[in-house]
Coordinates of C-alpha atoms in Angstrom, one line a residue:
M1 CA 0.0 0.0 0.0
E2 CA 1.2 3.5 -0.9
T3 CA 2.0 6.1 1.7
K4 CA 0.8 9.5 0.6
I5 CA 3.1 12.4 1.4
L6 CA 2.2 16.1 1.0
F7 CA 4.8 18.9 1.4
V8 CA 3.4 22.3 2.3
C9 CA 4.8 25.9 2.2
L10 CA 3.3 29.3 1.8
G11 CA 2.9 29.7 -2.0
N12 CA 3.9 26.3 -3.3
I13 CA 6.6 27.8 -5.6
C14 CA 9.8 27.4 -3.6
R15 CA 10.2 25.1 -0.6
S16 CA 7.4 22.6 -1.0
P17 CA 7.9 21.8 -4.7
A18 CA 11.6 21.5 -4.0
A19 CA 10.8 19.1 -1.2
E20 CA 8.5 17.1 -3.5
G21 CA 11.3 17.0 -6.1
V22 CA 14.0 16.0 -3.7
F23 CA 11.7 13.3 -2.2
K24 CA 10.9 11.9 -5.7
R25 CA 14.5 11.9 -6.7
K26 CA 15.6 10.0 -3.5
I27 CA 12.9 7.4 -3.7
K28 CA 13.7 6.8 -7.4
D29 CA 17.4 6.4 -6.5
R30 CA 16.5 3.9 -3.8
N31 CA 14.0 2.1 -6.0
L32 CA 11.1 2.9 -3.7
E33 CA 8.8 4.8 -6.1
S34 CA 6.0 2.2 -5.8
L35 CA 5.7 2.8 -2.1
F36 CA 4.8 6.5 -2.2
F37 CA 2.5 9.0 -3.8
V38 CA 4.1 12.5 -3.4
D39 CA 2.6 16.0 -3.9
S40 CA 3.0 19.5 -2.7
A41 CA 0.7 22.5 -2.0
G42 CA 0.7 26.0 -0.5
T43 CA -1.4 27.5 2.2
G44 CA -2.0 30.5 0.0
D45 CA -3.6 30.7 -3.5
W46 CA -1.4 33.4 -5.1
H47 CA 0.5 31.1 -7.5
V48 CA -2.1 28.4 -8.3
G49 CA -1.3 26.8 -11.6
N50 CA 2.3 28.2 -11.8
L51 CA 5.5 26.2 -12.0
A52 CA 8.0 26.5 -9.2
D53 CA 10.0 29.8 -9.0
Q54 CA 12.5 29.9 -11.8
R55 CA 15.4 30.4 -9.4
M56 CA 14.4 27.2 -7.4
R57 CA 14.0 25.2 -10.6
E58 CA 17.4 26.3 -11.8
T59 CA 19.1 25.6 -8.5
A60 CA 17.4 22.2 -8.2
S61 CA 18.3 21.3 -11.8
L62 CA 22.0 21.8 -11.1
R63 CA 21.6 19.0 -8.6
G64 CA 19.8 16.7 -11.0
I65 CA 16.3 17.4 -9.5
D66 CA 13.4 18.3 -11.8
L67 CA 10.6 20.5 -10.5
T68 CA 7.7 20.0 -12.8
S69 CA 4.6 20.2 -10.5
R70 CA 2.2 23.1 -10.7
S71 CA 1.2 25.1 -7.6
R72 CA -2.0 24.3 -5.9
Q73 CA -3.6 25.3 -2.6
I74 CA -4.0 22.8 0.2
S75 CA -7.6 21.9 1.0
G76 CA -9.3 20.3 4.0
N77 CA -9.8 17.1 2.0
D78 CA -6.0 16.8 1.9
L79 CA -6.1 16.1 5.6
Y80 CA -8.1 12.9 4.9
E81 CA -6.3 11.9 1.7
F82 CA -2.6 12.1 2.8
D83 CA -0.9 10.0 5.4
R84 CA 1.8 12.6 6.2
I85 CA 1.7 16.4 5.7
L86 CA 5.2 17.9 6.1
V87 CA 5.2 21.7 6.5
M88 CA 8.1 24.0 6.1
D89 CA 7.5 26.4 9.0
K90 CA 5.4 27.1 12.1
D91 CA 3.1 29.5 10.2
N92 CA 2.4 26.7 7.7
L93 CA 1.8 24.3 10.6
Q94 CA -0.8 26.7 12.1
A95 CA -2.5 27.2 8.7
V96 CA -2.8 23.5 8.0
N97 CA -4.2 22.9 11.5
L98 CA -6.8 25.6 10.9
L99 CA -8.2 23.4 8.1
I100 CA -9.4 20.9 10.7
Q101 CA -13.0 21.8 10.8
D102 CA -14.6 18.8 12.6
Q103 CA -12.9 18.0 15.8
L104 CA -15.0 14.9 16.1
R105 CA -13.9 13.4 12.8
P106 CA -10.2 12.6 13.2
I107 CA -8.0 13.4 10.2
N108 CA -5.9 10.7 8.6
S109 CA -2.9 12.9 8.3
K110 CA 0.0 13.3 10.6
V111 CA 1.0 17.0 10.3
E112 CA 4.6 17.8 11.2
L113 CA 7.5 20.2 10.6
L114 CA 9.7 18.6 8.0
L115 CA 13.0 19.6 9.7
S116 CA 12.0 17.4 12.7
Y117 CA 13.5 14.6 10.5
S118 CA 16.9 16.2 10.1
K119 CA 19.7 15.2 12.5
S120 CA 22.1 17.7 11.2
T121 CA 20.5 21.1 11.9
L122 CA 19.3 22.9 15.0
L123 CA 16.7 24.8 12.8
D124 CA 13.1 23.7 13.0
E125 CA 11.9 25.7 10.1
V126 CA 13.0 25.8 6.4
P127 CA 13.6 29.5 5.6
D128 CA 11.6 31.0 2.7
P129 CA 14.2 32.0 0.0
Y130 CA 11.8 34.0 -2.1
Y131 CA 12.9 37.5 -1.2
G132 CA 16.6 36.6 -0.7
G133 CA 19.5 35.9 -2.9
Q134 CA 20.6 32.8 -4.7
D135 CA 22.3 31.3 -1.6
G136 CA 18.9 31.0 0.1
F137 CA 17.8 28.5 -2.6
E138 CA 21.0 26.5 -2.0
V139 CA 20.4 26.5 1.8
V140 CA 16.8 25.3 1.3
L141 CA 17.9 22.4 -0.9
D142 CA 20.7 21.4 1.6
L143 CA 18.2 21.4 4.5
L144 CA 15.6 19.4 2.5
D145 CA 18.2 16.9 1.4
K146 CA 19.1 15.9 4.9
A147 CA 15.5 16.1 6.3
I148 CA 14.1 14.0 3.5
D149 CA 16.7 11.3 4.1
G150 CA 15.5 11.1 7.7
L151 CA 11.9 11.1 6.6
I152 CA 12.3 8.3 4.2
D153 CA 14.3 6.2 6.7
S154 CA 11.5 6.6 9.2
L155 CA 8.9 5.4 6.6
I156 CA 10.6 2.3 5.4

């Protein structure tokens, strides 16, 4: 049975599509693709339908990671469709938790900060690189790389 993973950030054009791409690349490299369904979403709707930010796509591409998904906004139904929802920061965590409308109907998802799976950083949030320079995109990919290794190891 497939484990359904959803990565979430603010606009779904930098961090969460990068996490989706890194995760897909790692499960392909480990021949685990059949075990997972992977997607990403944003808590906001500003970029719905757009590809990931050009700077993030270029930075990821230099590492052999293709970012081809289109931005979408997370919905309340995602809480019932996905097994794990990994958010990039505490604001995203709060926004996702606000989607829980019916406290009597338990959600299927486990909602967590992605960096909780990294053993190599003291950070608990993936910084948003959108308004910064190129080095921010590199930092995000470095953080995602290590956290996703820990996530996959915890799932298999």
